[in-house]
Amino acid sequence: MRTQFLISAALAALTTASPVLINRQLTTVTISGTTPTSYPQPVTSIRGFPIHSSCNGTERNQLEKALGDTIKLARQAAQHVLSHGSTSELYVKYFGNASSAEVVGWYEKLVYGDHEGVLFRCDDVDGNCQQEGHWRGENATDETVICPLSYTTRQPLEALCGNGYTVATGKLATYFAADLMHRLYHTTKIGEGAAEHYADSYAECLELAEKNPAEAVRNTHTLQYFALEVYA
Ligand SMILES: *[C@@H]1O[C@H](CO)[C@@H](O)[C@H](O)[C@H]1NC(C)=O
Ligand SMILES: *[C@@H]1O[C@H](CO)[C@@H](O)[C@H](O)[C@H]1NC(C)=O
Ligand SMILES: *[C@@H]1O[C@H](CO)[C@@H](O)[C@H](O)[C@H]1NC(C)=O
């Protein structure tokens, strides 16, 4: 979007006869009529989530790919809300009449937030790896263990909607990226104890949007469903 803006500013500059001063960093456009404001762009250097040395090369590769896909899901979801506001059919379906800032915020925290210490590890440090993975909870509130089972069962985002999957009927953890989104909201740094479980199944999430929009905007499963449906 930023690129688009710069291009349209450049085109506007080319097609006007009025005096125009363009500098690479700061664009000052002096023409009559309406023009977009220009201002220094925010810093966007994103530092990825740390991965613990207990992850071997293969696990690390898969985690990096899946976390990259989580960011992709979050970015598209935030972009959808920024572009269409709080009245799009999809927004109302999942978030009811709630205002949109909190929704955008939860997604953008995943993309631009401080990720230091939000650690993913592969060792069975708490002895709980009989499952796909787990949040370390009281043992380390910003840490997540992704156990061996995840690497063989979670699907890549490219497979979305394959094998008869639909957002409404499929399991939220089918795709590694959506599963990691959920796990990230469990961490204190990302979820702040506010992004939580308020409703679980697809039907319950849609009901929450109608009955309690204020909870829907911070319901982890709702945030996952919405992001998957925007992406699908
Ligand atoms: C925290 O560690 C203990 C063992 O050290 C374990 O029994 C417990 O399940 C762990 N908690 C979580 C949430 O994994
Ligand atoms: C990496 O860990 C996985 C378990 O998640 C194991 O199956 C695999 O053999 C390990 N790979 C290497 C190269 O050690
Ligand atoms: C939003 O919906 C809730 C219930 O779904 C209702 O109680 C509330 O009055 C509505 N708020 C607005 C501003 O329409």
CSV table of C-alpha atoms and ligand atoms in Angstrom, one decimal:
chain,number,residue,atom,x,y,z
A,1,MET,CA,0.0,0.0,0.0
A,2,ARG,CA,2.9,2.2,0.8
A,3,THR,CA,4.4,1.5,-2.6
A,4,GLN,CA,1.1,2.3,-4.2
A,5,PHE,CA,0.9,5.6,-2.4
A,6,LEU,CA,4.4,6.6,-3.5
A,7,ILE,CA,3.7,5.6,-7.1
A,8,SER,CA,0.5,7.6,-7.2
A,9,ALA,CA,2.3,10.6,-5.6
A,10,ALA,CA,4.9,10.3,-8.3
A,11,LEU,CA,2.3,10.1,-11.1
A,12,ALA,CA,0.5,13.1,-9.7
A,13,ALA,CA,3.8,14.9,-9.7
A,14,LEU,CA,4.4,14.0,-13.4
A,15,THR,CA,1.0,15.0,-14.6
A,16,THR,CA,1.0,18.4,-13.1
A,17,ALA,CA,2.6,21.6,-14.3
A,18,SER,CA,2.7,23.1,-10.9
A,19,PRO,CA,6.0,23.4,-9.0
A,20,VAL,CA,6.9,20.1,-7.4
A,21,LEU,CA,9.8,19.3,-5.1
A,22,ILE,CA,10.6,15.6,-4.6
A,23,ASN,CA,13.1,14.2,-2.3
A,24,ARG,CA,13.6,10.5,-1.7
A,25,GLN,CA,12.7,10.5,1.9
A,26,LEU,CA,10.4,13.5,2.2
A,27,THR,CA,8.0,14.4,-0.6
A,28,THR,CA,6.7,17.9,-0.6
A,29,VAL,CA,4.1,18.3,-3.3
A,30,THR,CA,3.0,21.9,-3.9
A,31,ILE,CA,0.0,21.8,-6.3
A,32,SER,CA,-3.4,23.2,-6.3
A,33,GLY,CA,-6.4,20.9,-5.5
A,34,THR,CA,-6.3,18.1,-3.1
A,35,THR,CA,-3.2,16.0,-2.6
A,36,PRO,CA,-2.5,13.3,-0.1
A,37,THR,CA,-0.4,14.4,2.8
A,38,SER,CA,3.1,13.1,3.0
A,39,TYR,CA,5.0,12.4,6.2
A,40,PRO,CA,7.9,10.3,7.3
A,41,GLN,CA,6.9,6.6,7.2
A,42,PRO,CA,7.0,4.6,10.4
A,43,VAL,CA,9.9,2.2,11.0
A,44,THR,CA,8.9,-1.2,9.8
A,45,SER,CA,12.0,-3.3,10.5
A,46,ILE,CA,10.4,-6.5,11.8
A,47,ARG,CA,12.4,-8.8,14.0
A,48,GLY,CA,11.1,-12.3,13.9
A,49,PHE,CA,10.2,-14.5,16.8
A,50,PRO,CA,13.2,-16.2,18.5
A,51,ILE,CA,13.6,-19.9,18.0
A,52,HIS,CA,15.4,-21.9,20.7
A,53,SER,CA,18.6,-23.9,20.0
A,54,SER,CA,16.7,-27.1,21.0
A,55,CYS,CA,15.0,-27.0,17.5
A,56,ASN,CA,17.0,-29.0,14.9
A,57,GLY,CA,17.5,-27.7,11.4
A,58,THR,CA,14.3,-29.3,10.0
A,59,GLU,CA,12.2,-28.1,12.9
A,60,ARG,CA,13.6,-24.7,12.6
A,61,ASN,CA,12.9,-24.5,8.9
A,62,GLN,CA,9.3,-25.6,9.4
A,63,LEU,CA,8.8,-23.2,12.3
A,64,GLU,CA,10.2,-20.3,10.4
A,65,LYS,CA,8.0,-21.0,7.4
A,66,ALA,CA,4.9,-21.4,9.6
A,67,LEU,CA,5.6,-18.2,11.6
A,68,GLY,CA,6.1,-16.4,8.3
A,69,ASP,CA,2.7,-17.6,7.3
A,70,THR,CA,1.1,-16.5,10.6
A,71,ILE,CA,2.4,-13.0,9.9
A,72,LYS,CA,0.9,-13.3,6.4
A,73,LEU,CA,-2.5,-14.3,7.8
A,74,ALA,CA,-2.4,-11.5,10.4
A,75,ARG,CA,-1.3,-8.9,7.9
A,76,GLN,CA,-4.1,-9.7,5.4
A,77,ALA,CA,-6.7,-9.7,8.2
A,78,ALA,CA,-5.6,-6.3,9.5
A,79,GLN,CA,-5.5,-5.0,5.9
A,80,HIS,CA,-9.0,-6.2,5.3
A,81,VAL,CA,-10.3,-4.4,8.3
A,82,LEU,CA,-8.3,-1.2,7.6
A,83,SER,CA,-9.7,-1.2,4.0
A,84,HIS,CA,-13.3,-2.2,4.6
A,85,GLY,CA,-13.9,-0.9,8.1
A,86,SER,CA,-16.2,-2.4,10.7
A,87,THR,CA,-19.2,-2.8,8.4
A,88,SER,CA,-18.1,-5.5,5.9
A,89,GLU,CA,-20.2,-8.6,5.9
A,90,LEU,CA,-17.3,-10.7,7.0
A,91,TYR,CA,-16.4,-8.3,9.8
A,92,VAL,CA,-20.0,-8.2,11.2
A,93,LYS,CA,-20.2,-12.0,10.9
A,94,TYR,CA,-17.3,-12.4,13.3
A,95,PHE,CA,-17.2,-9.2,15.4
A,96,GLY,CA,-20.8,-8.0,15.4
A,97,ASN,CA,-21.1,-4.2,16.0
A,98,ALA,CA,-17.8,-3.9,17.8
A,99,SER,CA,-15.5,-1.1,16.7
A,100,SER,CA,-12.5,-2.2,14.7
A,101,ALA,CA,-9.4,-0.7,16.4
A,102,GLU,CA,-8.9,-3.6,18.8
A,103,VAL,CA,-9.2,-6.2,16.0
A,104,VAL,CA,-6.6,-4.4,13.9
A,105,GLY,CA,-4.5,-4.1,17.0
A,106,TRP,CA,-4.4,-7.8,17.8
A,107,TYR,CA,-3.3,-8.6,14.3
A,108,GLU,CA,-0.8,-5.8,14.1
A,109,LYS,CA,0.8,-6.9,17.3
A,110,LEU,CA,1.7,-10.1,15.6
A,111,VAL,CA,3.2,-8.3,12.7
A,112,TYR,CA,4.9,-5.2,14.3
A,113,GLY,CA,4.9,-6.0,18.0
A,114,ASP,CA,8.0,-6.5,20.2
A,115,HIS,CA,8.8,-10.2,19.8
A,116,GLU,CA,11.7,-10.4,22.1
A,117,GLY,CA,11.4,-13.3,24.5
A,118,VAL,CA,8.4,-14.7,22.7
A,119,LEU,CA,10.3,-18.0,22.3
A,120,PHE,CA,9.5,-21.1,20.5
A,121,ARG,CA,11.3,-24.2,21.6
A,122,CYS,CA,11.4,-27.9,20.6
A,123,ASP,CA,12.6,-29.7,23.7
A,124,ASP,CA,10.1,-31.4,26.0
A,125,VAL,CA,11.2,-29.2,28.9
A,126,ASP,CA,8.0,-29.6,30.9
A,127,GLY,CA,7.3,-33.2,30.0
A,128,ASN,CA,4.1,-32.3,28.1
A,129,CYS,CA,4.9,-33.4,24.6
A,130,GLN,CA,2.4,-36.2,24.3
A,131,GLN,CA,0.5,-33.6,22.2
A,132,GLU,CA,1.4,-31.3,19.3
A,133,GLY,CA,2.6,-28.5,21.5
A,134,HIS,CA,1.8,-26.4,24.5
A,135,TRP,CA,2.1,-23.0,26.1
A,136,ARG,CA,4.5,-23.1,29.0
A,137,GLY,CA,2.1,-21.2,31.2
A,138,GLU,CA,3.3,-20.6,34.7
A,139,ASN,CA,6.7,-22.1,33.8
A,140,ALA,CA,7.5,-19.3,31.3
A,141,THR,CA,4.5,-17.2,30.1
A,142,ASP,CA,6.1,-16.1,26.9
A,143,GLU,CA,7.4,-19.5,25.8
A,144,THR,CA,5.8,-22.1,23.6
A,145,VAL,CA,6.9,-25.7,23.1
A,146,ILE,CA,6.2,-27.1,19.6
A,147,CYS,CA,6.5,-30.9,20.0
A,148,PRO,CA,7.6,-33.4,17.3
A,149,LEU,CA,3.9,-34.3,16.4
A,150,SER,CA,3.3,-30.8,15.0
A,151,TYR,CA,6.0,-31.2,12.4
A,152,THR,CA,4.3,-34.3,10.9
A,153,THR,CA,0.6,-33.3,11.3
A,154,ARG,CA,0.2,-29.5,10.7
A,155,GLN,CA,-0.6,-28.5,7.2
A,156,PRO,CA,1.2,-25.6,5.4
A,157,LEU,CA,-0.9,-22.6,4.4
A,158,GLU,CA,-0.6,-23.5,0.7
A,159,ALA,CA,-2.9,-26.5,1.4
A,160,LEU,CA,-5.7,-24.2,2.6
A,161,CYS,CA,-9.1,-25.4,1.4
A,162,GLY,CA,-7.6,-28.7,0.1
A,163,ASN,CA,-8.7,-32.1,1.3
A,164,GLY,CA,-12.3,-31.0,1.8
A,165,TYR,CA,-11.4,-28.4,4.4
A,166,THR,CA,-13.7,-25.5,4.9
A,167,VAL,CA,-13.3,-22.7,7.5
A,168,ALA,CA,-16.7,-23.5,8.9
A,169,THR,CA,-16.2,-27.2,9.4
A,170,GLY,CA,-12.4,-27.6,9.6
A,171,LYS,CA,-10.3,-27.7,12.7
A,172,LEU,CA,-8.6,-24.4,13.6
A,173,ALA,CA,-5.3,-26.2,14.2
A,174,THR,CA,-5.3,-27.9,10.8
A,175,TYR,CA,-2.9,-25.3,9.4
A,176,PHE,CA,0.4,-24.7,11.2
A,177,ALA,CA,0.1,-20.9,10.7
A,178,ALA,CA,-3.3,-20.6,12.3
A,179,ASP,CA,-2.3,-22.9,15.2
A,180,LEU,CA,0.7,-20.7,15.9
A,181,MET,CA,-1.5,-17.6,15.8
A,182,HIS,CA,-3.5,-19.2,18.6
A,183,ARG,CA,-0.3,-20.1,20.6
A,184,LEU,CA,1.0,-16.6,20.2
A,185,TYR,CA,-2.1,-15.1,21.8
A,186,HIS,CA,-1.5,-17.3,24.8
A,187,THR,CA,1.8,-15.6,25.5
A,188,THR,CA,1.6,-12.7,28.0
A,189,LYS,CA,3.6,-10.4,25.7
A,190,ILE,CA,1.2,-10.8,22.7
A,191,GLY,CA,-2.1,-11.7,24.3
A,192,GLU,CA,-1.7,-9.7,27.5
A,193,GLY,CA,-4.1,-12.0,29.2
A,194,ALA,CA,-6.9,-10.3,27.3
A,195,ALA,CA,-6.9,-12.2,24.0
A,196,GLU,CA,-8.3,-15.4,25.3
A,197,HIS,CA,-10.9,-18.2,25.0
A,198,TYR,CA,-14.4,-16.7,25.2
A,199,ALA,CA,-16.0,-19.1,22.6
A,200,ASP,CA,-14.6,-22.1,20.9
A,201,SER,CA,-16.5,-23.7,18.0
A,202,TYR,CA,-17.4,-21.9,14.8
A,203,ALA,CA,-21.1,-21.7,15.8
A,204,GLU,CA,-20.2,-20.4,19.2
A,205,CYS,CA,-17.9,-17.8,17.7
A,206,LEU,CA,-20.7,-16.5,15.4
A,207,GLU,CA,-23.1,-16.4,18.4
A,208,LEU,CA,-20.5,-14.4,20.4
A,209,ALA,CA,-20.4,-11.8,17.7
A,210,GLU,CA,-24.1,-11.2,18.1
A,211,LYS,CA,-24.3,-11.5,21.9
A,212,ASN,CA,-21.0,-10.1,23.1
A,213,PRO,CA,-19.1,-8.2,20.4
A,214,ALA,CA,-16.7,-6.8,23.0
A,215,GLU,CA,-15.5,-10.3,23.8
A,216,ALA,CA,-15.6,-11.4,20.1
A,217,VAL,CA,-12.9,-8.9,19.2
A,218,ARG,CA,-10.5,-10.5,21.7
A,219,ASN,CA,-11.6,-14.1,21.3
A,220,THR,CA,-8.6,-16.1,20.0
A,221,HIS,CA,-10.7,-18.5,18.0
A,222,THR,CA,-12.6,-15.7,16.4
A,223,LEU,CA,-9.4,-13.9,15.4
A,224,GLN,CA,-8.2,-17.2,13.8
A,225,TYR,CA,-11.5,-17.9,11.9
A,226,PHE,CA,-11.6,-14.4,10.6
A,227,ALA,CA,-8.0,-14.4,9.4
A,228,LEU,CA,-8.5,-17.8,7.7
A,229,GLU,CA,-11.7,-16.7,6.0
A,230,VAL,CA,-10.1,-13.5,4.7
A,231,TYR,CA,-7.1,-15.5,3.4
A,232,ALA,CA,-9.1,-18.3,1.9
B,1,LIG,C1,5.4,-26.7,34.3
B,1,LIG,O1,6.4,-27.6,34.7
B,1,LIG,C2,5.9,-28.8,35.5
B,1,LIG,C3,7.1,-29.7,35.7
B,1,LIG,O2,8.3,-29.0,35.9
B,1,LIG,C4,4.9,-29.5,34.7
B,1,LIG,O3,4.4,-30.6,35.6
B,1,LIG,C5,3.8,-28.6,34.3
B,1,LIG,O4,2.8,-29.3,33.5
B,1,LIG,C6,4.3,-27.5,33.5
B,1,LIG,N1,3.3,-26.5,33.1
B,1,LIG,C7,2.9,-26.4,31.8
B,1,LIG,C8,1.8,-25.5,31.6
B,1,LIG,O5,3.4,-27.0,30.9
B,2,LIG,C1,14.7,-33.2,14.1
B,2,LIG,O1,13.6,-33.5,15.0
B,2,LIG,C2,12.6,-34.4,14.5
B,2,LIG,C3,11.5,-34.4,15.5
B,2,LIG,O2,10.7,-33.3,15.5
B,2,LIG,C4,13.2,-35.7,14.2
B,2,LIG,O3,12.2,-36.6,13.7
B,2,LIG,C5,14.3,-35.6,13.2
B,2,LIG,O4,15.0,-36.8,12.9
B,2,LIG,C6,15.4,-34.5,13.6
B,2,LIG,N1,16.2,-34.3,12.5
B,2,LIG,C7,17.6,-34.2,12.7
B,2,LIG,C8,18.3,-33.9,11.4
B,2,LIG,O5,18.1,-34.4,13.7
B,3,LIG,C1,-24.1,-3.7,19.9
B,3,LIG,O1,-24.7,-5.0,20.1
B,3,LIG,C2,-25.0,-5.3,21.5
B,3,LIG,C3,-25.5,-6.7,21.5
B,3,LIG,O2,-25.2,-7.5,20.5
B,3,LIG,C4,-26.0,-4.3,22.0
B,3,LIG,O3,-26.2,-4.6,23.4
B,3,LIG,C5,-25.4,-2.9,21.8
B,3,LIG,O4,-26.4,-2.0,22.2
B,3,LIG,C6,-25.0,-2.6,20.4
B,3,LIG,N1,-24.3,-1.4,20.4
B,3,LIG,C7,-24.5,-0.5,19.4
B,3,LIG,C8,-23.7,0.7,19.5
B,3,LIG,O5,-25.3,-0.7,18.5
